[in-house]
Amino acid sequence: MSGDNSFVVVANRLPVDLHTAPDGTRTWTPSPGGLVAALSPVLEHQQGCWVGWPGVSDEAPEPFRTDAGVLLHPVRLTEADYEGFYEGFSNASLWPLYHDLIVTPVYHREWWSAYRDVNLRFALEVAEVAAEGATVWVQDYQLQLLPGILRQMRPDLRIGFFLHIPFPSPDLFRQLPWRDEIIRGLLGADLIGFHLESNARNFLDLCAATEGLTVEGNAGTRRTDAHVVTHDGHRVAVGAFPISIDAASLGEGEEGGVDKLRAELGDPETVILGVDRLDYTKGILQRLLAFEELLESEALDPATTVLMQVATPSRERIEQYRVARSQVEEAVGRINGTFGAMGRPVVHYLHQSLPKSELRTYYEAADVMLVTPFKDGMNLVAKEYVACHGDGSGALVLSEFAGAAVELNEAHLCNPFDLESIKRALLTAVQGLAGAPEATAERMLAMHRQVAEYDVNRWADAFLTSLEETR
Ligand code: G6P
């Protein structure tokens, strides 16, 4: 069983979602999330094959090539798979566990069984499309069993695995009833990549404490000095590869777009922006509460300040996501009710997915970007904002618990669990724009240099070169 693709990426989602209108017309729209944003340009560059789910149950259109030359190979998930594998094990067990229990993970045996089945199905599809000796790059927490299954089916393949979310400390990971199976699944890869050295260290510590595994070396960034050796002698390289963005994919800003947007907002002095998937890990409510308290204490003036919050719909049937959404929307309503005026809300809130070109105008228009997740693998929104401020304008408020804080340490860092800390960082950022313009610009320019130098191509090259070296 083998196909003719020498480079295959496999992720739970394809880079586009299939939509069927009430009149039966089918269209493809870009999928949400940082994984797709980062990988799309890499695949286009390599003209590879992308295996993934088309975003709706019970549909698997025939494989097709995108205009950019990427071969999309859809995998069908049934409604039962969607519930057990996607909403259940991936997003109600693993997601909260790997994000340090911001909500309590739920473990169900039926979900686990669906996760195993779906990983097997993905493996069968990959085995069918991958050429002899192909490079297969497996993405993220939904497919952690895939490397192990694939290695058994197709020992000729070179298998890389990259985790786009944090990897928790061994103490937390050990809650997982199927921890040994997940570790074994991952160790089917030749190279396992994480965003941060701290994530890689958590994984290596876990392996070191697992019977039958030996750990050699220490985790490094864009290096593979560390290895896990399994009981049958298979050596798995482990390293940190901080993901980044493709500045070009943000496009050119619309001529006059920023002025137009600011005029629509009522020409405020200060525009603050948040852009997130609507996820409880992102700390959207906390940032609204911090903003509300600054309005209450008159540290910020609602006549001259607006907050724009774009919240992309995500995983909407899962209870904790519904709760997060209703809390956010209640806070938006309350703040506008108290501090807005007719036709002049102080919080402009969208629960929509926006095209990149529009987002670019928002990023450019924002004086302060608020990125306050409780825990985040990297957070590419922070990097996108920085990429749009190569002139040194703007300021970034960034959670210490976002992976991006390791590289963007010139941001105004805050602890999102501490409202006073968010308030302090936001106020310092706002005041710095007028009060310390040179220092503010220096901070932004330093971050811009980092993002320009370490873009998504550097990330992909570093990972794929390390993977090639394991041959
Ligand atoms: C995060 C995950 C991705 C996921 C994306 C969107 O970025 O790391 O694997 O695709 O969120 O979430 P969704 O559940 O809609 O695929």
CSV table of N, CA and C in Angstrom, one decimal, residues 19-91:
chain,number,residue,atom,x,y,z
A,19,HIS,N,-18.6,24.0,3.4
A,19,HIS,CA,-19.9,24.6,3.9
A,19,HIS,C,-20.9,24.3,2.8
A,20,THR,N,-22.1,23.9,3.2
A,20,THR,CA,-23.2,23.6,2.3
A,20,THR,C,-24.3,24.6,2.6
A,21,ALA,N,-24.6,25.5,1.6
A,21,ALA,CA,-25.7,26.5,1.8
A,21,ALA,C,-27.0,25.8,1.7
A,22,PRO,N,-28.1,26.5,2.2
A,22,PRO,CA,-29.4,25.9,2.2
A,22,PRO,C,-29.8,25.5,0.8
A,23,ASP,N,-29.3,26.1,-0.3
A,23,ASP,CA,-29.7,25.7,-1.6
A,23,ASP,C,-28.8,24.6,-2.2
A,24,GLY,N,-27.9,24.1,-1.3
A,24,GLY,CA,-27.1,23.0,-1.7
A,24,GLY,C,-25.7,23.4,-2.3
A,25,THR,N,-25.5,24.7,-2.5
A,25,THR,CA,-24.2,25.1,-3.0
A,25,THR,C,-23.1,24.8,-2.0
A,26,ARG,N,-22.0,24.2,-2.5
A,26,ARG,CA,-20.9,23.9,-1.5
A,26,ARG,C,-19.7,24.8,-1.8
A,27,THR,N,-19.2,25.4,-0.6
A,27,THR,CA,-18.0,26.2,-0.8
A,27,THR,C,-17.0,25.8,0.3
A,28,TRP,N,-15.7,26.2,0.1
A,28,TRP,CA,-14.7,25.9,1.0
A,28,TRP,C,-14.2,27.3,1.6
A,29,THR,N,-14.1,27.3,3.0
A,29,THR,CA,-13.7,28.6,3.6
A,29,THR,C,-12.5,28.2,4.5
A,30,PRO,N,-11.6,29.2,4.8
A,30,PRO,CA,-10.4,28.9,5.6
A,30,PRO,C,-10.8,28.4,7.0
A,31,SER,N,-10.1,27.4,7.5
A,31,SER,CA,-10.4,26.8,8.8
A,31,SER,C,-9.8,27.7,9.9
A,32,PRO,N,-10.3,27.7,11.1
A,32,PRO,CA,-9.9,28.5,12.2
A,32,PRO,C,-8.5,27.9,12.8
A,33,GLY,N,-7.9,28.8,13.6
A,33,GLY,CA,-6.7,28.4,14.4
A,33,GLY,C,-5.4,28.6,13.8
A,34,GLY,N,-4.4,28.6,14.7
A,34,GLY,CA,-3.0,28.9,14.4
A,34,GLY,C,-2.3,27.8,13.6
A,35,LEU,N,-2.7,26.6,13.8
A,35,LEU,CA,-2.1,25.5,13.1
A,35,LEU,C,-2.2,25.7,11.6
A,36,VAL,N,-3.4,25.9,11.1
A,36,VAL,CA,-3.7,26.1,9.7
A,36,VAL,C,-3.0,27.3,9.2
A,37,ALA,N,-3.0,28.4,10.0
A,37,ALA,CA,-2.4,29.6,9.5
A,37,ALA,C,-0.9,29.4,9.3
A,38,ALA,N,-0.3,28.6,10.2
A,38,ALA,CA,1.2,28.4,10.0
A,38,ALA,C,1.5,27.4,8.9
A,39,LEU,N,0.8,26.4,8.8
A,39,LEU,CA,1.2,25.3,7.9
A,39,LEU,C,0.8,25.5,6.5
A,40,SER,N,-0.2,26.3,6.2
A,40,SER,CA,-0.7,26.5,4.8
A,40,SER,C,0.5,27.0,3.9
A,41,PRO,N,1.2,28.1,4.3
A,41,PRO,CA,2.3,28.5,3.4
A,41,PRO,C,3.4,27.4,3.2
A,42,VAL,N,3.6,26.6,4.3
A,42,VAL,CA,4.7,25.6,4.2
A,42,VAL,C,4.3,24.6,3.1
A,43,LEU,N,3.0,24.1,3.2
A,43,LEU,CA,2.6,23.1,2.2
A,43,LEU,C,2.5,23.7,0.8
A,44,GLU,N,2.2,25.0,0.7
A,44,GLU,CA,2.2,25.5,-0.7
A,44,GLU,C,3.6,25.5,-1.2
A,45,HIS,N,4.5,25.9,-0.4
A,45,HIS,CA,5.9,25.9,-0.8
A,45,HIS,C,6.4,24.5,-1.2
A,46,GLN,N,6.0,23.5,-0.5
A,46,GLN,CA,6.5,22.1,-0.8
A,46,GLN,C,5.6,21.4,-1.8
A,47,GLN,N,4.4,22.0,-2.2
A,47,GLN,CA,3.5,21.4,-3.1
A,47,GLN,C,3.1,20.0,-2.6
A,48,GLY,N,2.9,19.9,-1.3
A,48,GLY,CA,2.7,18.5,-0.6
A,48,GLY,C,1.2,18.1,-0.6
A,49,CYS,N,1.0,17.0,0.1
A,49,CYS,CA,-0.4,16.5,0.2
A,49,CYS,C,-0.8,16.7,1.7
A,50,TRP,N,-2.0,17.2,1.9
A,50,TRP,CA,-2.5,17.4,3.3
A,50,TRP,C,-3.7,16.5,3.5
A,51,VAL,N,-3.6,15.6,4.5
A,51,VAL,CA,-4.6,14.7,4.8
A,51,VAL,C,-5.4,15.2,6.1
A,52,GLY,N,-6.7,15.4,6.0
A,52,GLY,CA,-7.4,15.9,7.2
A,52,GLY,C,-8.9,15.9,7.0
A,53,TRP,N,-9.6,16.3,8.0
A,53,TRP,CA,-11.1,16.2,8.0
A,53,TRP,C,-11.6,17.5,7.4
A,54,PRO,N,-12.7,17.4,6.6
A,54,PRO,CA,-13.2,18.7,6.0
A,54,PRO,C,-14.1,19.5,6.9
A,55,GLY,N,-14.2,19.2,8.2
A,55,GLY,CA,-14.9,20.1,9.1
A,55,GLY,C,-16.4,19.9,9.3
A,56,VAL,N,-16.9,18.9,8.5
A,56,VAL,CA,-18.3,18.6,8.8
A,56,VAL,C,-18.4,17.0,8.8
A,57,SER,N,-19.4,16.5,9.6
A,57,SER,CA,-19.5,15.1,9.7
A,57,SER,C,-20.1,14.5,8.4
A,58,ASP,N,-19.7,13.2,8.3
A,58,ASP,CA,-20.3,12.4,7.2
A,58,ASP,C,-20.0,12.9,5.8
A,59,GLU,N,-18.9,13.6,5.6
A,59,GLU,CA,-18.6,14.1,4.3
A,59,GLU,C,-17.1,13.8,4.0
A,60,ALA,N,-16.8,13.3,2.8
A,60,ALA,CA,-15.4,13.1,2.4
A,60,ALA,C,-15.4,13.3,0.9
A,61,PRO,N,-15.4,14.6,0.5
A,61,PRO,CA,-15.3,14.8,-1.0
A,61,PRO,C,-14.0,14.2,-1.5
A,62,GLU,N,-14.0,14.0,-2.8
A,62,GLU,CA,-12.8,13.4,-3.5
A,62,GLU,C,-11.6,14.3,-3.3
A,63,PRO,N,-10.4,13.8,-3.3
A,63,PRO,CA,-9.2,14.6,-3.1
A,63,PRO,C,-9.1,15.6,-4.3
A,64,PHE,N,-8.6,16.8,-4.0
A,64,PHE,CA,-8.5,17.8,-5.1
A,64,PHE,C,-7.3,18.7,-4.7
A,65,ARG,N,-6.8,19.4,-5.8
A,65,ARG,CA,-5.7,20.3,-5.6
A,65,ARG,C,-6.2,21.7,-5.5
A,66,THR,N,-5.6,22.4,-4.5
A,66,THR,CA,-6.0,23.9,-4.4
A,66,THR,C,-5.3,24.7,-5.5
A,67,ASP,N,-5.8,25.9,-5.6
A,67,ASP,CA,-5.1,26.8,-6.6
A,67,ASP,C,-3.6,27.0,-6.3
A,68,ALA,N,-3.3,26.9,-5.0
A,68,ALA,CA,-1.9,27.0,-4.7
A,68,ALA,C,-1.1,25.8,-4.8
A,69,GLY,N,-1.7,24.7,-5.3
A,69,GLY,CA,-1.0,23.5,-5.7
A,69,GLY,C,-0.9,22.4,-4.5
A,70,VAL,N,-1.7,22.6,-3.5
A,70,VAL,CA,-1.6,21.6,-2.4
A,70,VAL,C,-2.7,20.6,-2.7
A,71,LEU,N,-2.3,19.3,-2.5
A,71,LEU,CA,-3.3,18.2,-2.7
A,71,LEU,C,-4.0,18.0,-1.4
A,72,LEU,N,-5.3,18.2,-1.4
A,72,LEU,CA,-6.1,18.0,-0.2
A,72,LEU,C,-6.8,16.6,-0.2
A,73,HIS,N,-6.6,15.8,0.9
A,73,HIS,CA,-7.1,14.5,0.9
A,73,HIS,C,-8.0,14.4,2.1
A,74,PRO,N,-9.3,14.5,1.9
A,74,PRO,CA,-10.3,14.6,3.0
A,74,PRO,C,-10.5,13.2,3.6
A,75,VAL,N,-10.6,13.2,5.0
A,75,VAL,CA,-10.9,12.0,5.7
A,75,VAL,C,-12.3,12.1,6.3
A,76,ARG,N,-13.2,11.1,6.2
A,76,ARG,CA,-14.5,11.2,6.7
A,76,ARG,C,-14.6,10.9,8.2
A,77,LEU,N,-15.3,11.8,8.9
A,77,LEU,CA,-15.6,11.5,10.3
A,77,LEU,C,-17.1,11.4,10.4
A,78,THR,N,-17.6,10.4,11.1
A,78,THR,CA,-19.1,10.3,11.3
A,78,THR,C,-19.5,11.2,12.4
A,79,GLU,N,-20.8,11.3,12.6
A,79,GLU,CA,-21.3,12.1,13.7
A,79,GLU,C,-20.8,11.5,15.0
A,80,ALA,N,-20.8,10.2,15.1
A,80,ALA,CA,-20.3,9.5,16.3
A,80,ALA,C,-18.8,9.8,16.6
A,81,ASP,N,-18.0,9.8,15.5
A,81,ASP,CA,-16.6,10.2,15.6
A,81,ASP,C,-16.4,11.6,16.1
A,82,TYR,N,-17.3,12.5,15.5
A,82,TYR,CA,-17.2,13.9,15.9
A,82,TYR,C,-17.4,14.1,17.4
A,83,GLU,N,-18.4,13.3,17.9
A,83,GLU,CA,-18.7,13.5,19.3
A,83,GLU,C,-17.6,12.8,20.2
A,84,GLY,N,-17.3,11.6,19.9
A,84,GLY,CA,-16.3,10.9,20.7
A,84,GLY,C,-14.9,11.3,20.6
A,85,PHE,N,-14.4,11.4,19.3
A,85,PHE,CA,-13.0,11.7,19.0
A,85,PHE,C,-12.8,13.2,19.1
A,86,TYR,N,-13.6,14.0,18.5
A,86,TYR,CA,-13.3,15.4,18.4
A,86,TYR,C,-13.8,16.2,19.6
A,87,GLU,N,-15.1,16.2,19.8
A,87,GLU,CA,-15.6,17.0,21.0
A,87,GLU,C,-15.2,16.3,22.3
A,88,GLY,N,-15.2,15.0,22.3
A,88,GLY,CA,-14.9,14.2,23.5
A,88,GLY,C,-13.5,14.2,23.9
A,89,PHE,N,-12.8,13.1,23.4
A,89,PHE,CA,-11.4,12.9,23.8
A,89,PHE,C,-10.4,14.0,23.5
A,90,SER,N,-10.5,14.6,22.2
A,90,SER,CA,-9.6,15.6,21.9
A,90,SER,C,-9.8,16.9,22.7
A,91,ASN,N,-11.1,17.3,22.8
A,91,ASN,CA,-11.4,18.7,23.3
A,91,ASN,C,-12.0,18.7,24.6
